[in-house]
PDB file of C-alpha atoms in Angstrom:
ATOM      1  CA  UNK A   1       0.000   0.000   0.000  1.00  0.00           C
ATOM      2  CA  UNK A   2       1.232   3.478  -0.878  1.00  0.00           C
ATOM      3  CA  UNK A   3       0.330   6.415   1.369  1.00  0.00           C
ATOM      4  CA  UNK A   4       0.662   9.933  -0.011  1.00  0.00           C
ATOM      5  CA  UNK A   5      -0.263  13.066   1.906  1.00  0.00           C
ATOM      6  CA  UNK A   6      -0.320  16.040  -0.425  1.00  0.00           C
ATOM      7  CA  UNK A   7      -1.913  19.359  -1.141  1.00  0.00           C
ATOM      8  CA  UNK A   8      -3.798  18.548  -4.312  1.00  0.00           C
ATOM      9  CA  UNK A   9      -6.876  19.125  -6.434  1.00  0.00           C
ATOM     10  CA  UNK A  10      -8.882  16.254  -7.907  1.00  0.00           C
ATOM     11  CA  UNK A  11     -11.024  16.069 -11.037  1.00  0.00           C
ATOM     12  CA  UNK A  12     -13.266  13.183 -12.040  1.00  0.00           C
ATOM     13  CA  UNK A  13     -14.420  12.726 -15.629  1.00  0.00           C
ATOM     14  CA  UNK A  14     -16.829   9.951 -16.491  1.00  0.00           C
ATOM     15  CA  UNK A  15     -20.586   9.563 -16.329  1.00  0.00           C
ATOM     16  CA  UNK A  16     -20.523  12.967 -14.651  1.00  0.00           C
ATOM     17  CA  UNK A  17     -17.844  15.455 -13.643  1.00  0.00           C
ATOM     18  CA  UNK A  18     -16.719  16.443 -10.167  1.00  0.00           C
ATOM     19  CA  UNK A  19     -14.021  18.725  -8.804  1.00  0.00           C
ATOM     20  CA  UNK A  20     -12.275  18.854  -5.443  1.00  0.00           C
ATOM     21  CA  UNK A  21     -10.454  22.166  -4.975  1.00  0.00           C
ATOM     22  CA  UNK A  22      -6.934  22.346  -3.590  1.00  0.00           C
ATOM     23  CA  UNK A  23      -6.540  21.072  -0.010  1.00  0.00           C
ATOM     24  CA  UNK A  24      -4.310  18.704   2.011  1.00  0.00           C
ATOM     25  CA  UNK A  25      -5.514  15.124   1.519  1.00  0.00           C
ATOM     26  CA  UNK A  26      -4.512  11.496   2.008  1.00  0.00           C
ATOM     27  CA  UNK A  27      -4.231   9.396  -1.149  1.00  0.00           C
ATOM     28  CA  UNK A  28      -4.293   5.600  -0.797  1.00  0.00           C
ATOM     29  CA  UNK A  29      -2.972   3.424  -3.609  1.00  0.00           C
ATOM     30  CA  UNK A  30      -3.696  -0.221  -2.812  1.00  0.00           C
ATOM     31  CA  UNK A  31      -2.136  -3.369  -4.207  1.00  0.00           C
ATOM     32  CA  UNK A  32      -5.420  -4.249  -5.953  1.00  0.00           C
ATOM     33  CA  UNK A  33      -5.005  -1.107  -8.081  1.00  0.00           C
ATOM     34  CA  UNK A  34      -7.654   1.006  -6.374  1.00  0.00           C
ATOM     35  CA  UNK A  35      -7.003   4.665  -5.618  1.00  0.00           C
ATOM     36  CA  UNK A  36      -8.949   6.668  -3.045  1.00  0.00           C
ATOM     37  CA  UNK A  37      -8.727  10.234  -1.760  1.00  0.00           C
ATOM     38  CA  UNK A  38      -9.500  10.969   1.887  1.00  0.00           C
ATOM     39  CA  UNK A  39     -10.058  14.052   4.039  1.00  0.00           C
ATOM     40  CA  UNK A  40      -9.524  14.371   7.785  1.00  0.00           C
ATOM     41  CA  UNK A  41     -13.115  15.300   8.643  1.00  0.00           C
ATOM     42  CA  UNK A  42     -14.871  11.974   8.085  1.00  0.00           C
ATOM     43  CA  UNK A  43     -14.475   8.382   9.229  1.00  0.00           C
ATOM     44  CA  UNK A  44     -13.844   5.883   6.423  1.00  0.00           C
ATOM     45  CA  UNK A  45     -15.655   7.067   3.300  1.00  0.00           C
ATOM     46  CA  UNK A  46     -13.356   8.618   0.674  1.00  0.00           C
ATOM     47  CA  UNK A  47     -14.043  11.926  -1.051  1.00  0.00           C
ATOM     48  CA  UNK A  48     -13.470  10.250  -4.411  1.00  0.00           C
ATOM     49  CA  UNK A  49     -12.088   6.938  -5.583  1.00  0.00           C
ATOM     50  CA  UNK A  50     -11.455   4.619  -8.507  1.00  0.00           C
ATOM     51  CA  UNK A  51     -12.200   0.950  -8.036  1.00  0.00           C
ATOM     52  CA  UNK A  52     -10.059  -1.800  -9.588  1.00  0.00           C
ATOM     53  CA  UNK A  53      -9.188  -2.762 -12.204  1.00  0.00           C
ATOM     54  CA  UNK A  54      -7.598   0.546 -13.126  1.00  0.00           C
ATOM     55  CA  UNK A  55      -4.231   1.963 -14.131  1.00  0.00           C
ATOM     56  CA  UNK A  56      -2.262   4.808 -12.573  1.00  0.00           C
ATOM     57  CA  UNK A  57       0.042   6.957 -14.681  1.00  0.00           C
ATOM     58  CA  UNK A  58       2.279   9.534 -13.006  1.00  0.00           C
ATOM     59  CA  UNK A  59       3.070  12.435 -15.302  1.00  0.00           C
ATOM     60  CA  UNK A  60       6.607  13.473 -16.229  1.00  0.00           C
ATOM     61  CA  UNK A  61       8.133  16.632 -17.664  1.00  0.00           C
ATOM     62  CA  UNK A  62       5.483  19.294 -18.114  1.00  0.00           C
ATOM     63  CA  UNK A  63       2.935  16.884 -16.598  1.00  0.00           C
ATOM     64  CA  UNK A  64       5.026  16.122 -13.499  1.00  0.00           C
ATOM     65  CA  UNK A  65       2.874  15.988 -10.402  1.00  0.00           C
ATOM     66  CA  UNK A  66      -0.248  15.002 -12.326  1.00  0.00           C
ATOM     67  CA  UNK A  67      -1.634  11.519 -11.652  1.00  0.00           C
ATOM     68  CA  UNK A  68      -4.135  10.066 -14.090  1.00  0.00           C
ATOM     69  CA  UNK A  69      -6.140   7.030 -12.971  1.00  0.00           C
ATOM     70  CA  UNK A  70      -8.212   5.292 -15.661  1.00  0.00           C
ATOM     71  CA  UNK A  71     -10.622   2.384 -15.161  1.00  0.00           C
ATOM     72  CA  UNK A  72     -11.803  -0.166 -17.723  1.00  0.00           C
ATOM     73  CA  UNK A  73     -14.824   2.012 -18.579  1.00  0.00           C
ATOM     74  CA  UNK A  74     -12.517   4.880 -19.562  1.00  0.00           C
ATOM     75  CA  UNK A  75     -13.462   7.052 -16.594  1.00  0.00           C
ATOM     76  CA  UNK A  76     -10.631   9.217 -15.301  1.00  0.00           C
ATOM     77  CA  UNK A  77      -9.554  10.489 -11.918  1.00  0.00           C
ATOM     78  CA  UNK A  78      -6.972  13.270 -12.324  1.00  0.00           C
ATOM     79  CA  UNK A  79      -5.001  14.249  -9.227  1.00  0.00           C
ATOM     80  CA  UNK A  80      -2.898  17.395  -9.498  1.00  0.00           C
ATOM     81  CA  UNK A  81      -0.206  17.528  -6.805  1.00  0.00           C
ATOM     82  CA  UNK A  82       0.869  20.945  -5.587  1.00  0.00           C
ATOM     83  CA  UNK A  83       2.967  19.859  -2.623  1.00  0.00           C
ATOM     84  CA  UNK A  84       3.806  16.331  -1.433  1.00  0.00           C
ATOM     85  CA  UNK A  85       4.105  16.180   2.356  1.00  0.00           C
ATOM     86  CA  UNK A  86       4.583  12.433   2.733  1.00  0.00           C
ATOM     87  CA  UNK A  87       5.070   9.478   0.386  1.00  0.00           C
ATOM     88  CA  UNK A  88       5.682   5.949   1.646  1.00  0.00           C
ATOM     89  CA  UNK A  89       4.976   2.373   0.569  1.00  0.00           C
ATOM     90  CA  UNK A  90       4.267  -0.584   2.846  1.00  0.00           C
ATOM     91  CA  UNK A  91       3.907  -4.312   2.159  1.00  0.00           C
ATOM     92  CA  UNK A  92       0.922  -5.514   4.181  1.00  0.00           C
ATOM     93  CA  UNK A  93       0.838  -9.078   2.882  1.00  0.00           C
ATOM     94  CA  UNK A  94      -2.246 -11.299   2.764  1.00  0.00           C
ATOM     95  CA  UNK A  95      -4.890 -10.288   5.269  1.00  0.00           C
ATOM     96  CA  UNK A  96      -6.252 -13.166   7.418  1.00  0.00           C
ATOM     97  CA  UNK A  97      -9.747 -11.675   7.209  1.00  0.00           C
ATOM     98  CA  UNK A  98     -12.312 -11.006   9.886  1.00  0.00           C
ATOM     99  CA  UNK A  99     -12.235 -13.488  12.746  1.00  0.00           C
ATOM    100  CA  UNK A 100     -15.583 -14.070  14.380  1.00  0.00           C
ATOM    101  CA  UNK A 101     -15.877 -13.589  18.106  1.00  0.00           C
ATOM    102  CA  UNK A 102     -15.793 -16.667  20.325  1.00  0.00           C
ATOM    103  CA  UNK A 103     -19.545 -17.127  20.509  1.00  0.00           C
ATOM    104  CA  UNK A 104     -20.117 -16.886  16.739  1.00  0.00           C
ATOM    105  CA  UNK A 105     -17.250 -19.242  16.014  1.00  0.00           C
ATOM    106  CA  UNK A 106     -18.571 -21.732  18.570  1.00  0.00           C
ATOM    107  CA  UNK A 107     -22.110 -21.425  17.212  1.00  0.00           C
ATOM    108  CA  UNK A 108     -20.796 -22.289  13.761  1.00  0.00           C
ATOM    109  CA  UNK A 109     -18.952 -25.328  15.125  1.00  0.00           C
ATOM    110  CA  UNK A 110     -21.962 -26.493  17.112  1.00  0.00           C
ATOM    111  CA  UNK A 111     -24.416 -26.050  14.245  1.00  0.00           C
ATOM    112  CA  UNK A 112     -22.138 -27.897  11.827  1.00  0.00           C
ATOM    113  CA  UNK A 113     -21.985 -30.766  14.326  1.00  0.00           C
ATOM    114  CA  UNK A 114     -25.755 -30.647  14.926  1.00  0.00           C
ATOM    115  CA  UNK A 115     -26.899 -29.683  11.437  1.00  0.00           C
ATOM    116  CA  UNK A 116     -30.287 -31.325  12.032  1.00  0.00           C
ATOM    117  CA  UNK A 117     -31.036 -28.305  14.234  1.00  0.00           C
ATOM    118  CA  UNK A 118     -32.117 -26.713  10.955  1.00  0.00           C
ATOM    119  CA  UNK A 119     -34.505 -29.573  10.209  1.00  0.00           C
ATOM    120  CA  UNK A 120     -34.721 -33.302   9.678  1.00  0.00           C
ATOM    121  CA  UNK A 121     -32.683 -34.660   6.800  1.00  0.00           C
ATOM    122  CA  UNK A 122     -30.123 -31.830   6.627  1.00  0.00           C
ATOM    123  CA  UNK A 123     -26.561 -32.859   5.763  1.00  0.00           C
ATOM    124  CA  UNK A 124     -23.375 -30.806   5.978  1.00  0.00           C
ATOM    125  CA  UNK A 125     -21.348 -30.015   2.850  1.00  0.00           C
ATOM    126  CA  UNK A 126     -18.696 -27.977   4.670  1.00  0.00           C
ATOM    127  CA  UNK A 127     -17.995 -25.137   7.063  1.00  0.00           C
ATOM    128  CA  UNK A 128     -16.360 -21.925   5.831  1.00  0.00           C
ATOM    129  CA  UNK A 129     -17.259 -22.549   2.184  1.00  0.00           C
ATOM    130  CA  UNK A 130     -15.092 -20.042   0.309  1.00  0.00           C
ATOM    131  CA  UNK A 131     -16.486 -17.582  -2.222  1.00  0.00           C
ATOM    132  CA  UNK A 132     -14.856 -14.671  -4.037  1.00  0.00           C
ATOM    133  CA  UNK A 133     -16.026 -12.282  -1.310  1.00  0.00           C
ATOM    134  CA  UNK A 134     -15.378 -14.438   1.732  1.00  0.00           C
ATOM    135  CA  UNK A 135     -16.438 -17.687   3.384  1.00  0.00           C
ATOM    136  CA  UNK A 136     -20.039 -18.760   3.878  1.00  0.00           C
ATOM    137  CA  UNK A 137     -20.368 -19.999   7.463  1.00  0.00           C
ATOM    138  CA  UNK A 138     -22.054 -23.287   6.549  1.00  0.00           C
ATOM    139  CA  UNK A 139     -23.052 -24.863   3.252  1.00  0.00           C
ATOM    140  CA  UNK A 140     -25.409 -27.818   3.557  1.00  0.00           C
ATOM    141  CA  UNK A 141     -28.268 -29.683   1.865  1.00  0.00           C
ATOM    142  CA  UNK A 142     -31.828 -30.015   3.070  1.00  0.00           C
ATOM    143  CA  UNK A 143     -33.919 -33.191   3.027  1.00  0.00           C
ATOM    144  CA  UNK A 144     -34.797 -32.673  -0.641  1.00  0.00           C
ATOM    145  CA  UNK A 145     -31.127 -32.332  -1.605  1.00  0.00           C
ATOM    146  CA  UNK A 146     -31.314 -28.576  -2.280  1.00  0.00           C
ATOM    147  CA  UNK A 147     -28.285 -26.450  -1.377  1.00  0.00           C
ATOM    148  CA  UNK A 148     -28.591 -24.164   1.645  1.00  0.00           C
ATOM    149  CA  UNK A 149     -26.201 -21.377   2.698  1.00  0.00           C
ATOM    150  CA  UNK A 150     -26.250 -20.471   6.383  1.00  0.00           C
ATOM    151  CA  UNK A 151     -25.014 -17.174   7.810  1.00  0.00           C
ATOM    152  CA  UNK A 152     -24.511 -17.249  11.591  1.00  0.00           C
ATOM    153  CA  UNK A 153     -24.518 -14.234  13.882  1.00  0.00           C
ATOM    154  CA  UNK A 154     -24.660 -13.740  17.617  1.00  0.00           C
ATOM    155  CA  UNK A 155     -27.079 -10.859  17.046  1.00  0.00           C
ATOM    156  CA  UNK A 156     -28.874 -10.906  13.704  1.00  0.00           C
ATOM    157  CA  UNK A 157     -29.171  -7.461  12.152  1.00  0.00           C
ATOM    158  CA  UNK A 158     -29.746  -6.031   8.674  1.00  0.00           C
ATOM    159  CA  UNK A 159     -26.019  -6.066   7.843  1.00  0.00           C
ATOM    160  CA  UNK A 160     -25.998  -9.834   8.259  1.00  0.00           C
ATOM    161  CA  UNK A 161     -28.935 -10.234   5.883  1.00  0.00           C
ATOM    162  CA  UNK A 162     -27.142  -8.085   3.302  1.00  0.00           C
ATOM    163  CA  UNK A 163     -24.031 -10.234   3.714  1.00  0.00           C
ATOM    164  CA  UNK A 164     -25.991 -13.434   3.125  1.00  0.00           C
ATOM    165  CA  UNK A 165     -27.673 -11.824   0.100  1.00  0.00           C
ATOM    166  CA  UNK A 166     -24.279 -11.199  -1.506  1.00  0.00           C
ATOM    167  CA  UNK A 167     -23.199 -14.790  -0.847  1.00  0.00           C
ATOM    168  CA  UNK A 168     -26.390 -16.153  -2.400  1.00  0.00           C
ATOM    169  CA  UNK A 169     -25.923 -14.040  -5.526  1.00  0.00           C
ATOM    170  CA  UNK A 170     -22.505 -15.612  -6.063  1.00  0.00           C
ATOM    171  CA  UNK A 171     -23.443 -19.171  -5.113  1.00  0.00           C
ATOM    172  CA  UNK A 172     -26.428 -19.176  -7.445  1.00  0.00           C
ATOM    173  CA  UNK A 173     -24.083 -18.544 -10.373  1.00  0.00           C
ATOM    174  CA  UNK A 174     -22.572 -21.995  -9.805  1.00  0.00           C
ATOM    175  CA  UNK A 175     -24.639 -24.533 -11.782  1.00  0.00           C
ATOM    176  CA  UNK A 176     -23.394 -27.325  -9.496  1.00  0.00           C
ATOM    177  CA  UNK A 177     -24.956 -25.624  -6.455  1.00  0.00           C
ATOM    178  CA  UNK A 178     -27.919 -23.644  -7.784  1.00  0.00           C
ATOM    179  CA  UNK A 179     -30.572 -23.115  -6.726  1.00  0.00           C
ATOM    180  CA  UNK A 180     -29.224 -22.070  -3.326  1.00  0.00           C
ATOM    181  CA  UNK A 181     -31.491 -20.690  -0.625  1.00  0.00           C
ATOM    182  CA  UNK A 182     -30.419 -18.896   2.513  1.00  0.00           C
ATOM    183  CA  UNK A 183     -30.855 -19.417   6.235  1.00  0.00           C
ATOM    184  CA  UNK A 184     -30.129 -16.531   8.589  1.00  0.00           C
ATOM    185  CA  UNK A 185     -29.306 -17.988  12.011  1.00  0.00           C
ATOM    186  CA  UNK A 186     -28.600 -16.090  15.219  1.00  0.00           C
ATOM    187  CA  UNK A 187     -29.163 -16.148  18.948  1.00  0.00           C
ATOM    188  CA  UNK A 188     -31.324 -13.064  18.529  1.00  0.00           C
ATOM    189  CA  UNK A 189     -32.785 -11.693  15.289  1.00  0.00           C
ATOM    190  CA  UNK A 190     -33.862  -8.053  15.174  1.00  0.00           C
ATOM    191  CA  UNK A 191     -37.392  -7.468  13.800  1.00  0.00           C
ATOM    192  CA  UNK A 192     -36.160  -5.352  10.869  1.00  0.00           C
ATOM    193  CA  UNK A 193     -33.634  -8.036   9.912  1.00  0.00           C
ATOM    194  CA  UNK A 194     -36.316 -10.728  10.059  1.00  0.00           C
ATOM    195  CA  UNK A 195     -38.627  -8.708   7.795  1.00  0.00           C
ATOM    196  CA  UNK A 196     -35.845  -8.129   5.247  1.00  0.00           C
ATOM    197  CA  UNK A 197     -34.696 -11.760   5.311  1.00  0.00           C
ATOM    198  CA  UNK A 198     -38.243 -13.045   4.866  1.00  0.00           C
ATOM    199  CA  UNK A 199     -38.848 -10.602   2.010  1.00  0.00           C
ATOM    200  CA  UNK A 200     -35.767 -12.007   0.252  1.00  0.00           C
ATOM    201  CA  UNK A 201     -36.910 -15.594   0.639  1.00  0.00           C
ATOM    202  CA  UNK A 202     -34.564 -16.522   3.489  1.00  0.00           C
ATOM    203  CA  UNK A 203     -35.490 -18.625   6.501  1.00  0.00           C
ATOM    204  CA  UNK A 204     -34.716 -17.259   9.965  1.00  0.00           C
ATOM    205  CA  UNK A 205     -33.591 -19.604  12.741  1.00  0.00           C
ATOM    206  CA  UNK A 206     -33.052 -18.562  16.366  1.00  0.00           C
ATOM    207  CA  UNK A 207     -30.251 -20.606  17.924  1.00  0.00           C
ATOM    208  CA  UNK A 208     -30.343 -21.609  21.584  1.00  0.00           C
ATOM    209  CA  UNK A 209     -26.661 -21.588  22.503  1.00  0.00           C
ATOM    210  CA  UNK A 210     -27.070 -23.460  25.784  1.00  0.00           C
ATOM    211  CA  UNK A 211     -29.358 -26.106  24.320  1.00  0.00           C
ATOM    212  CA  UNK A 212     -26.902 -26.722  21.486  1.00  0.00           C
ATOM    213  CA  UNK A 213     -24.167 -27.203  24.087  1.00  0.00           C
ATOM    214  CA  UNK A 214     -26.386 -29.651  25.969  1.00  0.00           C
ATOM    215  CA  UNK A 215     -26.909 -27.334  28.942  1.00  0.00           C
ATOM    216  CA  UNK A 216     -30.427 -27.221  30.311  1.00  0.00           C
ATOM    217  CA  UNK A 217     -31.803 -23.910  31.504  1.00  0.00           C
ATOM    218  CA  UNK A 218     -32.092 -23.322  35.246  1.00  0.00           C
ATOM    219  CA  UNK A 219     -35.795 -22.442  35.284  1.00  0.00           C
ATOM    220  CA  UNK A 220     -37.862 -24.428  37.777  1.00  0.00           C
ATOM    221  CA  UNK A 221     -39.917 -27.198  36.240  1.00  0.00           C
ATOM    222  CA  UNK A 222     -42.799 -29.234  37.627  1.00  0.00           C
ATOM    223  CA  UNK A 223     -41.428 -32.445  36.083  1.00  0.00           C
TER     224      UNK A 223
END
């Protein structure tokens, strides 16, 4: 990753035009080819960016200090450097990805071991089934032999439904798996997440962590 802090102006030319006047900014050039321009007054969202695949050309001679970033659609991001305050490159290596917290990881392990929690006749294909955008928690088959993708959360919210939606879009492109339906499983599912999941044809399953671990609750019983 290359980090450049510079006083610069930025012009975008593509489906529309946009201009950022001169100001100090952070420019990130990532190994995947993406380029993004950041200000200091917001959290993570860039002011402007160019997603990969794209090419970066640094001007020379009369064009020195002018960066031109072009994507496959021919759109251009032109960064005009006035003063470079910092320029460094760092090798970050392969990122291990997001590691689930202990409860989510254990829920995944327990559900894979007790896949019939989802229903009679379910069989496990594998845990952490890899896709181009990350691993699906559990891939399995239901009693009819249809493929099912399961996303597991400790607390089920809308973000989790969106994540499962993206996985399903990719999995359903694979003729060996399609059609693939989704199951959104969590210890607690927020009402808004349940409505969205149901609207998208997903099943919602509330997981009882203690019951899956074989621990009975401590409520008094008559028998």
